[in-house]
Coordinates of N, CA and C in Angstrom, one line a residue:
M1 N 128.3 86.4 59.3 CA 129.0 85.2 59.1 C 129.3 84.6 57.7
A2 N 130.6 84.2 57.7 CA 131.0 83.5 56.3 C 130.0 82.3 56.0
E3 N 129.9 82.2 54.6 CA 128.8 81.0 54.4 C 129.6 79.7 54.9
S4 N 131.0 79.5 55.2 CA 131.5 78.1 55.3 C 131.4 78.0 57.0
Q5 N 130.8 79.1 58.0 CA 130.6 78.9 59.1 C 129.1 78.8 59.6
E6 N 128.3 79.0 58.6 CA 127.0 78.8 58.8 C 126.7 77.3 59.4
G7 N 127.4 76.4 58.9 CA 127.0 75.0 59.3 C 127.5 74.6 60.6
F8 N 128.1 75.3 61.2 CA 128.8 75.2 62.6 C 128.1 75.9 63.8
L9 N 128.4 75.1 64.8 CA 128.1 75.9 66.2 C 129.3 76.9 66.5
S10 N 129.1 78.1 66.7 CA 130.1 78.8 67.1 C 130.0 79.1 68.9
P11 N 131.4 79.3 69.1 CA 131.5 79.6 70.6 C 130.6 80.8 71.2
Q12 N 130.5 81.9 70.0 CA 129.8 83.0 70.6 C 128.4 82.8 70.6
T13 N 127.9 81.9 69.8 CA 126.4 81.6 70.0 C 126.0 80.6 71.3
V14 N 127.0 79.9 71.6 CA 126.6 79.1 72.8 C 126.9 80.0 74.1
L15 N 127.9 80.9 74.1 CA 128.0 81.8 75.2 C 126.7 82.8 75.3
A16 N 126.3 83.3 74.4 CA 125.1 84.0 74.4 C 123.9 83.2 75.0
E17 N 123.7 81.9 74.5 CA 122.8 80.8 75.1 C 122.8 81.1 76.6
L18 N 124.0 80.9 77.0 CA 124.4 80.7 78.3 C 124.0 82.0 79.4
K19 N 124.5 83.1 78.5 CA 124.0 84.4 79.3 C 122.5 84.7 79.3
K20 N 122.0 84.4 78.3 CA 120.4 84.5 78.1 C 119.7 83.7 79.2
N21 N 120.5 82.4 79.6 CA 119.5 81.8 80.3 C 120.0 82.0 81.9
G22 N 120.9 83.2 82.2 CA 121.1 83.5 83.3 C 122.3 82.8 84.2
V23 N 123.2 82.1 83.4 CA 124.3 81.1 84.1 C 125.1 81.9 84.8
T24 N 125.3 81.4 86.1 CA 126.4 82.3 86.9 C 127.7 81.5 87.0
H25 N 127.8 80.3 87.1 CA 128.9 79.4 87.1 C 128.9 78.2 86.1
V26 N 130.1 78.2 85.7 CA 130.3 77.1 84.6 C 131.5 76.1 85.5
L27 N 130.9 74.8 85.6 CA 131.6 73.7 86.0 C 132.1 72.9 85.0
W28 N 133.4 72.6 84.6 CA 133.6 71.9 83.6 C 135.1 71.3 83.8
L29 N 135.4 70.5 83.1 CA 136.6 69.7 82.8 C 137.3 70.1 81.6
P30 N 138.2 70.8 81.9 CA 139.1 71.4 80.8 C 139.6 70.4 79.6
D31 N 139.3 70.5 78.5 CA 140.0 69.5 77.5 C 139.9 70.2 76.1
S32 N 140.6 69.6 75.3 CA 140.9 70.1 74.1 C 139.5 70.5 73.1
E33 N 138.5 69.6 73.6 CA 137.4 69.7 72.7 C 136.4 70.9 73.3
T34 N 136.6 71.4 74.3 CA 136.1 72.5 74.9 C 136.6 73.9 74.8
N35 N 138.0 73.7 74.5 CA 138.7 74.8 74.5 C 138.2 76.1 73.7
W36 N 137.6 75.5 72.6 CA 137.0 76.6 72.0 C 136.1 77.5 72.5
L37 N 135.5 77.3 73.6 CA 134.4 78.1 74.4 C 135.2 78.7 75.7
Y38 N 136.1 78.2 76.2 CA 136.9 78.6 77.2 C 137.4 79.9 77.3
T39 N 138.0 80.4 76.1 CA 138.5 81.7 75.9 C 137.5 82.6 76.0
L40 N 136.3 82.6 75.5 CA 135.2 83.4 75.6 C 134.7 83.6 77.0
M41 N 134.4 82.3 77.7 CA 133.9 82.4 78.9 C 135.0 83.1 80.1
K42 N 136.2 82.7 79.8 CA 137.3 83.4 80.7 C 137.2 85.0 80.5
A43 N 136.8 85.4 79.4 CA 136.7 86.9 79.3 C 135.6 87.6 79.7
D44 N 134.6 86.8 80.1 CA 133.1 87.3 80.5 C 133.2 87.3 82.1
P45 N 133.0 88.6 82.6 CA 133.0 88.9 84.1 C 131.7 88.3 84.6
S46 N 130.7 88.1 83.8 CA 129.7 87.6 84.6 C 129.6 86.0 85.0
L47 N 130.7 85.4 84.5 CA 130.7 84.0 84.8 C 131.8 83.6 85.4
T48 N 131.5 82.6 86.6 CA 132.7 82.1 87.3 C 132.9 80.8 86.8
L49 N 134.2 80.7 86.3 CA 134.4 79.0 85.8 C 135.0 78.3 87.0
V50 N 134.7 77.3 87.2 CA 134.8 76.1 88.3 C 135.4 75.1 87.7
P51 N 136.7 74.8 87.3 CA 137.4 73.9 86.7 C 137.2 72.6 87.7
V52 N 137.0 71.4 87.3 CA 136.8 70.0 88.1 C 138.0 69.3 87.6
S53 N 138.5 68.3 88.4 CA 139.6 67.4 88.1 C 138.6 66.1 87.5
R54 N 137.6 65.8 87.9 CA 136.8 64.5 87.5 C 135.5 65.2 87.3
E55 N 134.9 64.4 86.3 CA 133.4 64.9 85.7 C 132.3 64.7 86.9
G56 N 132.4 63.8 87.9 CA 131.4 63.6 88.9 C 131.5 64.6 89.8
L57 N 132.7 65.3 89.9 CA 132.6 66.7 90.9 C 132.0 67.8 90.2
A58 N 131.6 67.6 89.1 CA 131.0 68.9 88.5 C 129.5 68.7 89.1
F59 N 129.1 67.5 89.3 CA 127.6 67.4 89.7 C 127.5 67.8 91.3
S60 N 128.5 67.4 92.1 CA 128.4 68.0 93.4 C 128.3 69.6 93.6
G61 N 129.4 70.1 92.5 CA 129.4 71.5 92.5 C 128.4 72.3 92.0
A62 N 127.8 71.6 91.0 CA 126.4 72.2 90.6 C 125.4 72.5 91.7
A63 N 125.5 71.3 92.4 CA 124.4 71.2 93.4 C 124.8 72.1 94.6
G64 N 126.0 72.5 94.7 CA 126.2 73.5 95.8 C 126.0 74.9 95.1
V65 N 126.3 75.1 93.9 CA 126.0 76.4 93.6 C 124.5 76.6 93.2
H66 N 123.5 75.8 93.0 CA 122.4 75.8 93.1 C 121.8 76.0 94.5
A67 N 122.2 75.4 95.4 CA 121.9 75.5 97.0 C 122.1 77.1 97.2
G68 N 123.3 77.7 96.9 CA 123.5 78.8 97.2 C 123.1 80.1 96.4
G69 N 122.0 79.5 95.3 CA 121.3 80.7 94.7 C 121.8 80.9 93.3
G70 N 123.0 80.4 92.9 CA 123.5 80.7 91.6 C 122.8 79.7 90.5
K71 N 123.0 79.8 89.3 CA 122.6 79.0 88.2 C 123.9 78.4 87.5
P72 N 123.9 77.1 87.6 CA 125.0 76.6 87.0 C 124.8 75.7 85.6
V73 N 125.9 75.4 85.1 CA 125.9 74.7 83.8 C 127.1 74.0 83.8
I74 N 127.0 72.4 83.4 CA 128.1 71.7 83.2 C 128.6 71.5 82.0
L75 N 130.0 71.4 81.8 CA 130.4 71.5 80.5 C 131.2 70.1 80.4
I76 N 131.1 69.0 79.9 CA 132.0 67.9 80.0 C 131.7 67.1 78.7
Q77 N 132.6 66.1 78.6 CA 132.5 65.3 77.4 C 131.7 63.9 77.5
N78 N 131.4 63.2 76.7 CA 130.6 62.1 77.1 C 131.1 61.2 77.5
T79 N 132.5 60.9 77.5 CA 133.3 59.9 78.0 C 133.1 60.0 79.7
G80 N 133.5 61.4 80.1 CA 133.3 61.5 81.4 C 131.9 61.5 82.1
M81 N 130.8 61.7 81.1 CA 129.5 61.8 81.6 C 129.2 60.2 82.0
L82 N 129.8 59.2 81.5 CA 129.5 58.0 81.7 C 130.0 57.7 82.9
E83 N 131.5 58.0 83.0 CA 132.2 57.9 84.3 C 131.6 58.4 85.6
A84 N 130.7 59.5 85.4 CA 130.3 60.3 86.5 C 128.8 59.9 86.9
G85 N 128.3 58.6 86.2 CA 126.8 58.3 86.6 C 126.6 58.3 87.9
D86 N 127.3 57.8 88.7 CA 126.9 57.5 90.2 C 126.7 59.3 90.7
S87 N 127.6 60.0 90.3 CA 127.3 61.6 90.9 C 126.2 62.1 90.2
L88 N 126.0 61.7 88.9 CA 124.8 62.3 88.4 C 123.5 61.8 89.2
R89 N 123.6 60.5 89.5 CA 122.3 60.0 90.1 C 122.4 60.6 91.5
G90 N 123.3 60.7 92.3 CA 123.3 61.0 93.8 C 123.1 62.4 94.0
W91 N 123.9 63.3 93.0 CA 123.8 64.8 93.3 C 122.6 65.4 92.4
G92 N 122.6 65.0 91.1 CA 121.6 65.6 90.2 C 120.4 65.2 90.4
L93 N 120.2 64.0 90.0 CA 118.9 63.4 90.3 C 118.2 63.4 91.8
S94 N 119.0 62.8 92.7 CA 118.5 62.7 93.9 C 118.0 63.9 94.5
L95 N 118.9 64.9 94.5 CA 118.8 66.3 95.0 C 117.9 67.3 94.0
N96 N 117.3 66.8 92.9 CA 116.5 67.5 92.0 C 117.1 68.7 91.8
V97 N 118.5 68.6 91.1 CA 119.0 69.8 90.7 C 118.7 70.2 89.2
P98 N 118.2 71.6 89.2 CA 118.0 72.0 87.7 C 119.3 72.4 87.1
V99 N 119.9 71.4 86.3 CA 121.0 72.0 85.9 C 121.3 71.4 84.3
V100 N 121.8 72.0 83.4 CA 122.0 71.8 82.0 C 123.4 71.2 81.9
M101 N 123.5 69.9 81.4 CA 124.8 69.5 80.9 C 125.1 69.6 79.9
M102 N 126.1 70.3 79.2 CA 126.3 70.4 77.9 C 127.3 69.5 77.6
V103 N 127.2 68.5 76.8 CA 127.9 67.3 76.8 C 128.5 67.1 75.4
G104 N 130.2 67.2 75.1 CA 130.7 66.9 73.9 C 130.4 65.4 73.4
Y105 N 130.1 65.4 72.2 CA 129.5 64.1 71.7 C 130.7 63.5 70.9
R106 N 131.6 63.2 71.7 CA 132.7 62.4 71.0 C 132.5 61.3 70.1
G107 N 132.7 61.1 69.1 CA 132.7 60.0 68.3 C 131.3 60.1 67.6
Y108 N 130.7 61.3 67.5 CA 129.2 61.1 66.8 C 129.6 61.6 65.4
T109 N 129.1 61.2 64.4 CA 129.4 61.6 63.0 C 127.9 62.0 62.4
R110 N 126.9 61.8 63.0 CA 125.6 62.1 62.4 C 125.3 61.3 61.1
H111 N 126.2 60.0 60.6 CA 125.9 59.4 59.5 C 125.6 58.2 60.0
G112 N 125.2 57.8 61.3 CA 125.0 56.6 61.7 C 126.4 55.5 61.9
V113 N 127.5 56.0 61.6 CA 128.7 55.2 61.7 C 129.4 56.1 62.6
N114 N 129.5 55.7 63.9 CA 130.3 56.6 64.8 C 131.8 56.2 65.0
T115 N 132.7 57.1 65.2 CA 134.2 56.8 65.1 C 134.7 56.3 66.7
D116 N 133.9 56.2 67.6 CA 134.2 56.0 68.9 C 133.0 55.3 69.6
T117 N 133.3 54.2 70.4 CA 132.3 53.3 70.8 C 131.3 54.3 72.0
V118 N 131.9 55.3 72.6 CA 131.3 56.0 73.6 C 130.4 56.8 72.8
A119 N 130.3 57.1 71.7 CA 128.9 57.7 71.1 C 127.8 56.6 71.2
D120 N 128.0 55.4 70.9 CA 127.1 54.4 70.7 C 126.5 54.3 72.1
Y121 N 127.3 54.6 73.2 CA 126.5 54.5 74.6 C 126.0 55.7 75.3
T122 N 126.2 56.9 74.6 CA 125.7 58.1 74.9 C 124.3 58.2 75.2
E123 N 123.4 58.1 74.2 CA 122.0 58.1 74.1 C 121.5 57.2 75.1
P124 N 121.8 55.8 74.9 CA 121.2 54.9 75.9 C 121.6 55.2 77.4
F125 N 122.9 55.9 77.6 CA 123.1 56.2 79.0 C 122.1 57.2 79.4
L126 N 121.8 58.3 78.8 CA 120.8 59.3 79.1 C 119.3 58.9 79.3
M127 N 119.2 57.8 78.5 CA 117.6 57.2 78.3 C 117.5 56.4 79.7
A128 N 118.5 55.8 80.1 CA 118.5 54.9 81.2 C 118.3 55.6 82.4
F129 N 119.0 56.9 82.6 CA 118.8 57.8 83.6 C 117.5 58.5 83.6
G130 N 116.8 58.5 82.4 CA 115.7 59.4 82.3 C 116.0 60.6 82.1
I131 N 116.9 61.0 81.5 CA 117.4 62.4 81.3 C 117.0 62.8 79.7
K132 N 116.2 63.8 79.8 CA 115.9 64.4 78.3 C 117.3 65.1 77.8
Y133 N 117.3 65.0 76.4 CA 118.6 65.5 75.8 C 118.1 66.0 74.5
Y134 N 119.0 67.1 74.2 CA 118.7 67.8 72.8 C 120.1 67.8 72.1
L135 N 120.0 67.6 70.7 CA 121.2 67.5 70.0 C 121.6 69.0 69.4
V136 N 122.6 69.8 69.5 CA 123.0 70.9 69.1 C 124.2 70.7 68.1
E137 N 124.1 70.9 66.9 CA 125.3 70.9 65.8 C 125.5 72.2 65.3
R138 N 124.6 73.0 65.0 CA 124.9 74.3 64.3 C 124.5 75.4 65.1
D139 N 124.4 76.8 64.8 CA 124.0 77.8 65.3 C 122.4 78.0 65.2
S140 N 122.0 77.4 64.0 CA 120.5 77.2 63.9 C 119.7 76.2 64.9
D141 N 120.8 75.5 65.7 CA 120.1 74.4 66.5 C 120.2 75.2 68.0
A142 N 120.7 76.3 68.3 CA 121.2 76.7 69.5 C 119.9 77.2 70.4
E143 N 118.7 77.4 69.8 CA 117.5 77.7 70.5 C 117.2 76.3 71.5
R144 N 117.6 75.4 71.1 CA 117.5 74.0 71.9 C 118.4 74.1 73.3
I145 N 119.3 74.9 73.4 CA 120.0 75.1 74.7 C 119.0 75.9 75.7
S146 N 118.4 77.1 75.0 CA 117.3 77.7 75.8 C 116.2 76.5 76.3
I147 N 115.8 75.8 75.4 CA 114.8 74.8 75.5 C 115.1 73.8 76.8
A148 N 116.5 73.6 76.7 CA 116.9 72.6 77.6 C 116.9 73.3 79.1
F149 N 117.3 74.6 79.1 CA 117.3 75.3 80.5 C 116.0 75.4 81.0
E150 N 115.1 75.7 80.2 CA 113.7 75.6 80.6 C 113.1 74.5 81.3
E151 N 113.4 73.2 80.5 CA 112.9 72.0 80.9 C 113.6 71.7 82.4
S152 N 114.8 71.9 82.3 CA 115.3 71.6 83.4 C 115.0 72.3 84.7
R153 N 114.5 74.0 84.6 CA 113.7 74.7 85.6 C 112.5 74.1 85.9
K154 N 111.7 73.7 85.0 CA 110.4 73.5 85.2 C 110.3 71.8 85.7
K155 N 111.4 71.0 85.6 CA 111.2 69.6 86.1 C 112.2 69.5 87.4
R156 N 112.9 70.7 87.5 CA 113.9 70.2 88.7 C 114.7 69.1 88.5
R157 N 115.3 69.1 87.4 CA 116.3 67.8 87.2 C 117.5 68.2 86.1
P158 N 118.3 67.5 86.0 CA 119.4 67.6 84.8 C 118.9 67.5 83.4
V159 N 119.0 68.2 82.5 CA 118.7 67.8 81.1 C 120.0 68.1 80.4
A160 N 120.3 67.3 79.1 CA 121.4 67.3 78.5 C 121.3 68.1 77.2
V161 N 122.8 68.7 76.8 CA 122.5 69.1 75.4 C 123.8 68.5 74.9
L162 N 123.5 67.6 73.9 CA 124.8 66.9 73.2 C 125.1 68.0 72.0
V163 N 126.4 68.2 72.1 CA 127.0 69.0 71.2 C 127.6 68.2 70.2
G164 N 127.0 68.0 69.1 CA 127.5 67.2 68.1 C 128.6 67.7 67.3
D165 N 129.0 69.0 67.1 CA 129.9 69.5 66.3 C 130.8 70.2 66.9
E166 N 131.6 69.4 68.0 CA 132.5 70.3 68.9 C 133.9 70.7 68.3
Y167 N 134.2 70.1 67.1 CA 135.5 70.2 66.5 C 135.8 71.5 65.6
H168 N 134.6 72.2 65.4 CA 134.6 73.4 64.5 C 134.5 74.8 65.2
G169 N 134.6 75.0 66.5 CA 134.3 75.9 67.2 C 134.8 77.4 66.7
F170 N 136.0 77.2 66.1 CA 136.6 78.5 65.6 C 136.7 78.6 64.2
N171 N 135.8 77.9 63.6 CA 135.8 77.9 62.1 C 135.1 79.3 62.0

């Protein structure tokens, strides 16, 4: 890896974590921020990509995948997570669905001065729902993705991974 890439989270690293944790289905809302991972997931025959038109549909879909014996992951942005709060409550928390939500942390700058108010609301939203979360910004943080999967499995509930550096996936 080139020195300039060491400080970023690569899509290859994220895909390796998904595979290591036995993910079978990726429920996601396609957007420009997650496109960095799309190309790799699409080429992987072990993953089934399930695009949704609204983030709330990802939670009901994940519940269905789990009920059918699969292992889902949800890939959405924090703006959509806020909108999908009732679906998270009804499908994820009420049905005890062990699912990891990988959430693009739009507006987060890691310097305390966020560029979008959605970043100001993201962590308080997760805390209000009692959802544990982990921040991942670099390849060296990637082990937190496996920690999130393990916690989700043990507690039988959603756990979030906030992807703080989503803009540099192909660097």
